[in-house]
Each structure stands twice: as C-alpha cells, then as structure tokens.
Amino acid sequence: MPAPGVGDRAPAFSLAGTGGVSYELSSCLGGSVVLVFYPGDDTPVCTRQLCSYSAELGSFEAKGSTLWAISPQSVASHDSFAASSGLDMPLLADVDRSVGRAYGVVGPVGFYRRSVFVVDPEGVIAYAHRGYVGLTFRPSSELLSAVAKAATGGST
C-alpha cells in the first residue's frame, strides 16, 4: 500500500501518550492537527525540534490547530523527555510502529524518518513532508503557513 500524501484521508489511529492520556485522530475533526513524527526522545536534534515547536504552541492553537509529536518510545520515556525538556505538547507512543508505517515514515532499518503532516478539519492530509533521520527539521513558520492553508481548504 502506498504511503498517503496530500489529498489522501489521514490514516486513523489511537495511541497512548504523555500524562496517561489516549489520543485519537478522529477527536481532532473540525480543527487541524499537526503530526510530528520524530526519531527519538532525548536526542539533540529531536530535542531542538520539539522545543522549537513547543515554544510556538500558542501560535498553533491560535490558528485552531492541535500539535502532537509521535515516536516509537514508551509513554514512560515520553513523560521523562517532556518533563526534562519542558515540552507542552502531547508525545504519543507508537511502540509497534504501526502508525509510522501507515504514514510511510519508518525507514529501512526501523527508525522513524523526521516527518510532519498537517491534517485538515475534514481529516484529509493538507501538507506532508517526509524527511530523513537527519539534522534538519521543518521550521514552525512553514508549518503554521500549512495550517493556515488547511483552514481555508488549501493544501501544500
């Protein structure tokens, strides 16, 4: 099955996350959601990336968007990482990588590729960027622009 892209329905999921909360994509219908797939907790680039997004969380919320970060580590690992890094967005645990596979972000040796999706209020992917386990990540300004376009029915 090919990985979903812009214009495709976002694969549904339910995952456990920080604070012992369960997160279900369908709960975000009516607003946009930014799904940030990242390789691992407590790694230098992932920490910079998620701290950058966490600092802009108010800007995402002001545009009616929810931001969730997803990686294969456990909820306990996520709780520790969120506390030590001061992250305010939920971190979701995809320990079996099923959600990562559904979105086409699991690399050939099982690591997540640093990737971001914006899902519009109707549950359709409005923005997709599949990266690599690299040292760069998409800036908040680019994601906020994608969120604004998704709110008006546009895609990128």
PDB file of C-alpha atoms in Angstrom:
ATOM      1  CA  MET A   1       0.000   0.000   0.000  1.00  0.00           C
ATOM      2  CA  PRO A   2       1.499   3.375  -0.971  1.00  0.00           C
ATOM      3  CA  ALA A   3       2.153   5.957   1.723  1.00  0.00           C
ATOM      4  CA  PRO A   4      -0.569   8.597   1.976  1.00  0.00           C
ATOM      5  CA  GLY A   5       0.095  12.068   0.632  1.00  0.00           C
ATOM      6  CA  VAL A   6      -1.585  15.419   0.190  1.00  0.00           C
ATOM      7  CA  GLY A   7      -5.245  14.963  -0.663  1.00  0.00           C
ATOM      8  CA  ASP A   8      -5.491  11.491   0.909  1.00  0.00           C
ATOM      9  CA  ARG A   9      -7.524  10.702   4.008  1.00  0.00           C
ATOM     10  CA  ALA A  10      -5.221  10.623   7.034  1.00  0.00           C
ATOM     11  CA  PRO A  11      -4.864   7.126   8.494  1.00  0.00           C
ATOM     12  CA  ALA A  12      -6.886   6.878  11.711  1.00  0.00           C
ATOM     13  CA  PHE A  13      -5.155   5.913  14.935  1.00  0.00           C
ATOM     14  CA  SER A  14      -5.398   5.843  18.699  1.00  0.00           C
ATOM     15  CA  LEU A  15      -2.200   5.996  20.769  1.00  0.00           C
ATOM     16  CA  ALA A  16      -1.282   6.318  24.433  1.00  0.00           C
ATOM     17  CA  GLY A  17       0.567   9.498  25.266  1.00  0.00           C
ATOM     18  CA  THR A  18       2.089  11.621  27.965  1.00  0.00           C
ATOM     19  CA  GLY A  19       0.153  12.043  31.157  1.00  0.00           C
ATOM     20  CA  GLY A  20      -1.569   8.688  30.700  1.00  0.00           C
ATOM     21  CA  VAL A  21      -3.965  10.101  28.093  1.00  0.00           C
ATOM     22  CA  SER A  22      -5.153   8.278  24.976  1.00  0.00           C
ATOM     23  CA  TYR A  23      -5.107  10.319  21.752  1.00  0.00           C
ATOM     24  CA  GLU A  24      -7.374   9.538  18.824  1.00  0.00           C
ATOM     25  CA  LEU A  25      -7.027  11.335  15.492  1.00  0.00           C
ATOM     26  CA  SER A  26     -10.798  11.378  14.985  1.00  0.00           C
ATOM     27  CA  SER A  27     -11.128  13.616  18.072  1.00  0.00           C
ATOM     28  CA  CYS A  28      -9.489  16.427  16.062  1.00  0.00           C
ATOM     29  CA  LEU A  29     -12.083  16.578  13.284  1.00  0.00           C
ATOM     30  CA  GLY A  30     -13.317  20.136  12.933  1.00  0.00           C
ATOM     31  CA  GLY A  31      -9.839  21.558  13.543  1.00  0.00           C
ATOM     32  CA  SER A  32      -6.470  20.860  12.013  1.00  0.00           C
ATOM     33  CA  VAL A  33      -3.810  18.696  13.612  1.00  0.00           C
ATOM     34  CA  VAL A  34      -0.062  18.743  13.053  1.00  0.00           C
ATOM     35  CA  LEU A  35       1.502  15.289  13.385  1.00  0.00           C
ATOM     36  CA  VAL A  36       5.234  15.442  14.053  1.00  0.00           C
ATOM     37  CA  PHE A  37       6.993  12.087  13.648  1.00  0.00           C
ATOM     38  CA  TYR A  38      10.441  12.178  15.262  1.00  0.00           C
ATOM     39  CA  PRO A  39      13.145   9.502  15.668  1.00  0.00           C
ATOM     40  CA  GLY A  40      13.738   9.526  19.418  1.00  0.00           C
ATOM     41  CA  ASP A  41      13.431  11.050  22.857  1.00  0.00           C
ATOM     42  CA  ASP A  42      16.366  12.877  24.419  1.00  0.00           C
ATOM     43  CA  THR A  43      18.375  13.171  21.214  1.00  0.00           C
ATOM     44  CA  PRO A  44      19.942  16.546  20.352  1.00  0.00           C
ATOM     45  CA  VAL A  45      18.088  17.292  17.095  1.00  0.00           C
ATOM     46  CA  CYS A  46      14.738  15.944  18.288  1.00  0.00           C
ATOM     47  CA  THR A  47      15.038  17.997  21.467  1.00  0.00           C
ATOM     48  CA  ARG A  48      15.742  21.187  19.469  1.00  0.00           C
ATOM     49  CA  GLN A  49      12.907  20.389  17.069  1.00  0.00           C
ATOM     50  CA  LEU A  50      10.269  19.721  19.705  1.00  0.00           C
ATOM     51  CA  CYS A  51      11.389  22.620  21.921  1.00  0.00           C
ATOM     52  CA  SER A  52      11.056  24.876  18.870  1.00  0.00           C
ATOM     53  CA  TYR A  53       7.509  23.665  18.200  1.00  0.00           C
ATOM     54  CA  SER A  54       6.579  23.787  21.885  1.00  0.00           C
ATOM     55  CA  ALA A  55       7.676  27.438  22.031  1.00  0.00           C
ATOM     56  CA  GLU A  56       5.207  28.181  19.196  1.00  0.00           C
ATOM     57  CA  LEU A  57       2.364  26.091  20.605  1.00  0.00           C
ATOM     58  CA  GLY A  58       0.270  29.204  21.283  1.00  0.00           C
ATOM     59  CA  SER A  59       0.583  30.195  17.609  1.00  0.00           C
ATOM     60  CA  PHE A  60      -0.666  26.764  16.507  1.00  0.00           C
ATOM     61  CA  GLU A  61      -3.558  26.922  18.973  1.00  0.00           C
ATOM     62  CA  ALA A  62      -4.446  30.474  17.819  1.00  0.00           C
ATOM     63  CA  LYS A  63      -4.942  29.014  14.321  1.00  0.00           C
ATOM     64  CA  GLY A  64      -7.236  26.296  15.721  1.00  0.00           C
ATOM     65  CA  SER A  65      -4.625  23.572  15.365  1.00  0.00           C
ATOM     66  CA  THR A  66      -3.526  20.784  17.677  1.00  0.00           C
ATOM     67  CA  LEU A  67       0.100  19.589  17.630  1.00  0.00           C
ATOM     68  CA  TRP A  68       1.046  16.008  18.530  1.00  0.00           C
ATOM     69  CA  ALA A  69       4.537  14.504  18.421  1.00  0.00           C
ATOM     70  CA  ILE A  70       4.855  10.763  17.762  1.00  0.00           C
ATOM     71  CA  SER A  71       7.802   8.385  18.142  1.00  0.00           C
ATOM     72  CA  PRO A  72       8.337   4.696  18.949  1.00  0.00           C
ATOM     73  CA  GLN A  73       9.482   5.149  22.558  1.00  0.00           C
ATOM     74  CA  SER A  74       7.285   4.236  25.540  1.00  0.00           C
ATOM     75  CA  VAL A  75       4.968   6.591  27.391  1.00  0.00           C
ATOM     76  CA  ALA A  76       7.364   6.464  30.372  1.00  0.00           C
ATOM     77  CA  SER A  77      10.207   7.632  28.118  1.00  0.00           C
ATOM     78  CA  HIS A  78       7.977  10.377  26.688  1.00  0.00           C
ATOM     79  CA  ASP A  79       6.906  11.556  30.161  1.00  0.00           C
ATOM     80  CA  SER A  80      10.550  11.839  31.221  1.00  0.00           C
ATOM     81  CA  PHE A  81      11.574  13.596  27.989  1.00  0.00           C
ATOM     82  CA  ALA A  82       8.667  16.064  28.181  1.00  0.00           C
ATOM     83  CA  ALA A  83       9.449  16.905  31.804  1.00  0.00           C
ATOM     84  CA  SER A  84      13.204  17.330  31.295  1.00  0.00           C
ATOM     85  CA  SER A  85      12.780  19.410  28.119  1.00  0.00           C
ATOM     86  CA  GLY A  86       9.759  21.473  29.189  1.00  0.00           C
ATOM     87  CA  LEU A  87       7.582  20.264  26.310  1.00  0.00           C
ATOM     88  CA  ASP A  88       3.928  21.275  26.433  1.00  0.00           C
ATOM     89  CA  MET A  89       2.550  19.262  23.512  1.00  0.00           C
ATOM     90  CA  PRO A  90       1.494  15.631  23.912  1.00  0.00           C
ATOM     91  CA  LEU A  91       4.045  12.968  22.985  1.00  0.00           C
ATOM     92  CA  LEU A  92       2.422   9.793  21.649  1.00  0.00           C
ATOM     93  CA  ALA A  93       3.934   6.310  21.880  1.00  0.00           C
ATOM     94  CA  ASP A  94       3.872   4.249  18.671  1.00  0.00           C
ATOM     95  CA  VAL A  95       5.841   1.374  20.189  1.00  0.00           C
ATOM     96  CA  ASP A  96       4.906  -1.124  17.467  1.00  0.00           C
ATOM     97  CA  ARG A  97       5.476   1.498  14.729  1.00  0.00           C
ATOM     98  CA  SER A  98       2.072   0.732  13.184  1.00  0.00           C
ATOM     99  CA  VAL A  99       1.139   4.414  12.874  1.00  0.00           C
ATOM    100  CA  GLY A 100       4.574   5.253  11.476  1.00  0.00           C
ATOM    101  CA  ARG A 101       4.146   2.522   8.866  1.00  0.00           C
ATOM    102  CA  ALA A 102       0.627   3.757   7.996  1.00  0.00           C
ATOM    103  CA  TYR A 103       2.066   7.239   7.312  1.00  0.00           C
ATOM    104  CA  GLY A 104       5.130   5.880   5.469  1.00  0.00           C
ATOM    105  CA  VAL A 105       7.723   7.323   7.861  1.00  0.00           C
ATOM    106  CA  VAL A 106       9.508   4.159   9.018  1.00  0.00           C
ATOM    107  CA  GLY A 107      12.885   3.854   7.327  1.00  0.00           C
ATOM    108  CA  PRO A 108      14.544   0.662   6.073  1.00  0.00           C
ATOM    109  CA  VAL A 109      16.200  -0.193   9.411  1.00  0.00           C
ATOM    110  CA  GLY A 110      13.133   0.614  11.505  1.00  0.00           C
ATOM    111  CA  PHE A 111      13.933   4.196  12.524  1.00  0.00           C
ATOM    112  CA  TYR A 112      11.366   6.926  12.069  1.00  0.00           C
ATOM    113  CA  ARG A 113      12.204   9.460   9.383  1.00  0.00           C
ATOM    114  CA  ARG A 114      11.725  13.012  10.690  1.00  0.00           C
ATOM    115  CA  SER A 115       8.370  13.851   9.078  1.00  0.00           C
ATOM    116  CA  VAL A 116       5.417  16.212   9.503  1.00  0.00           C
ATOM    117  CA  PHE A 117       1.810  16.086   8.318  1.00  0.00           C
ATOM    118  CA  VAL A 118      -0.954  18.659   8.622  1.00  0.00           C
ATOM    119  CA  VAL A 119      -4.397  17.088   8.662  1.00  0.00           C
ATOM    120  CA  ASP A 120      -7.229  19.452   7.772  1.00  0.00           C
ATOM    121  CA  PRO A 121     -10.548  19.755   9.649  1.00  0.00           C
ATOM    122  CA  GLU A 122     -12.107  17.110   7.368  1.00  0.00           C
ATOM    123  CA  GLY A 123      -9.398  14.517   8.134  1.00  0.00           C
ATOM    124  CA  VAL A 124      -7.527  14.931   4.832  1.00  0.00           C
ATOM    125  CA  ILE A 125      -3.759  15.414   4.608  1.00  0.00           C
ATOM    126  CA  ALA A 126      -3.159  19.029   3.565  1.00  0.00           C
ATOM    127  CA  TYR A 127       0.647  19.048   3.970  1.00  0.00           C
ATOM    128  CA  ALA A 128       3.175  16.225   4.004  1.00  0.00           C
ATOM    129  CA  HIS A 129       6.919  16.280   4.463  1.00  0.00           C
ATOM    130  CA  ARG A 130       8.780  13.004   4.853  1.00  0.00           C
ATOM    131  CA  GLY A 131      12.358  13.602   5.810  1.00  0.00           C
ATOM    132  CA  TYR A 132      15.231  11.528   6.996  1.00  0.00           C
ATOM    133  CA  VAL A 133      16.855  10.713  10.309  1.00  0.00           C
ATOM    134  CA  GLY A 134      18.823  13.875   9.644  1.00  0.00           C
ATOM    135  CA  LEU A 135      19.937  17.009  11.370  1.00  0.00           C
ATOM    136  CA  THR A 136      17.294  19.362   9.987  1.00  0.00           C
ATOM    137  CA  PHE A 137      13.600  19.823  10.621  1.00  0.00           C
ATOM    138  CA  ARG A 138      10.783  21.930   9.186  1.00  0.00           C
ATOM    139  CA  PRO A 139      10.559  25.387  10.796  1.00  0.00           C
ATOM    140  CA  SER A 140       7.466  26.369  12.770  1.00  0.00           C
ATOM    141  CA  SER A 141       6.765  29.187  10.299  1.00  0.00           C
ATOM    142  CA  GLU A 142       6.391  26.672   7.441  1.00  0.00           C
ATOM    143  CA  LEU A 143       4.055  24.502   9.496  1.00  0.00           C
ATOM    144  CA  LEU A 144       1.979  27.495  10.610  1.00  0.00           C
ATOM    145  CA  SER A 145       1.617  28.523   6.970  1.00  0.00           C
ATOM    146  CA  ALA A 146       0.451  24.988   6.119  1.00  0.00           C
ATOM    147  CA  VAL A 147      -2.051  25.112   8.990  1.00  0.00           C
ATOM    148  CA  ALA A 148      -3.425  28.428   7.703  1.00  0.00           C
ATOM    149  CA  LYS A 149      -3.824  26.973   4.190  1.00  0.00           C
ATOM    150  CA  ALA A 150      -5.516  23.838   5.585  1.00  0.00           C
ATOM    151  CA  ALA A 151      -8.037  26.017   7.430  1.00  0.00           C
ATOM    152  CA  THR A 152      -9.047  27.673   4.162  1.00  0.00           C
ATOM    153  CA  GLY A 153      -9.251  24.429   2.194  1.00  0.00           C
ATOM    154  CA  GLY A 154      -5.839  24.726   0.554  1.00  0.00           C
ATOM    155  CA  SER A 155      -3.040  22.194   0.527  1.00  0.00           C
ATOM    156  CA  THR A 156       0.708  22.321   0.111  1.00  0.00           C
TER     157      THR A 156
END
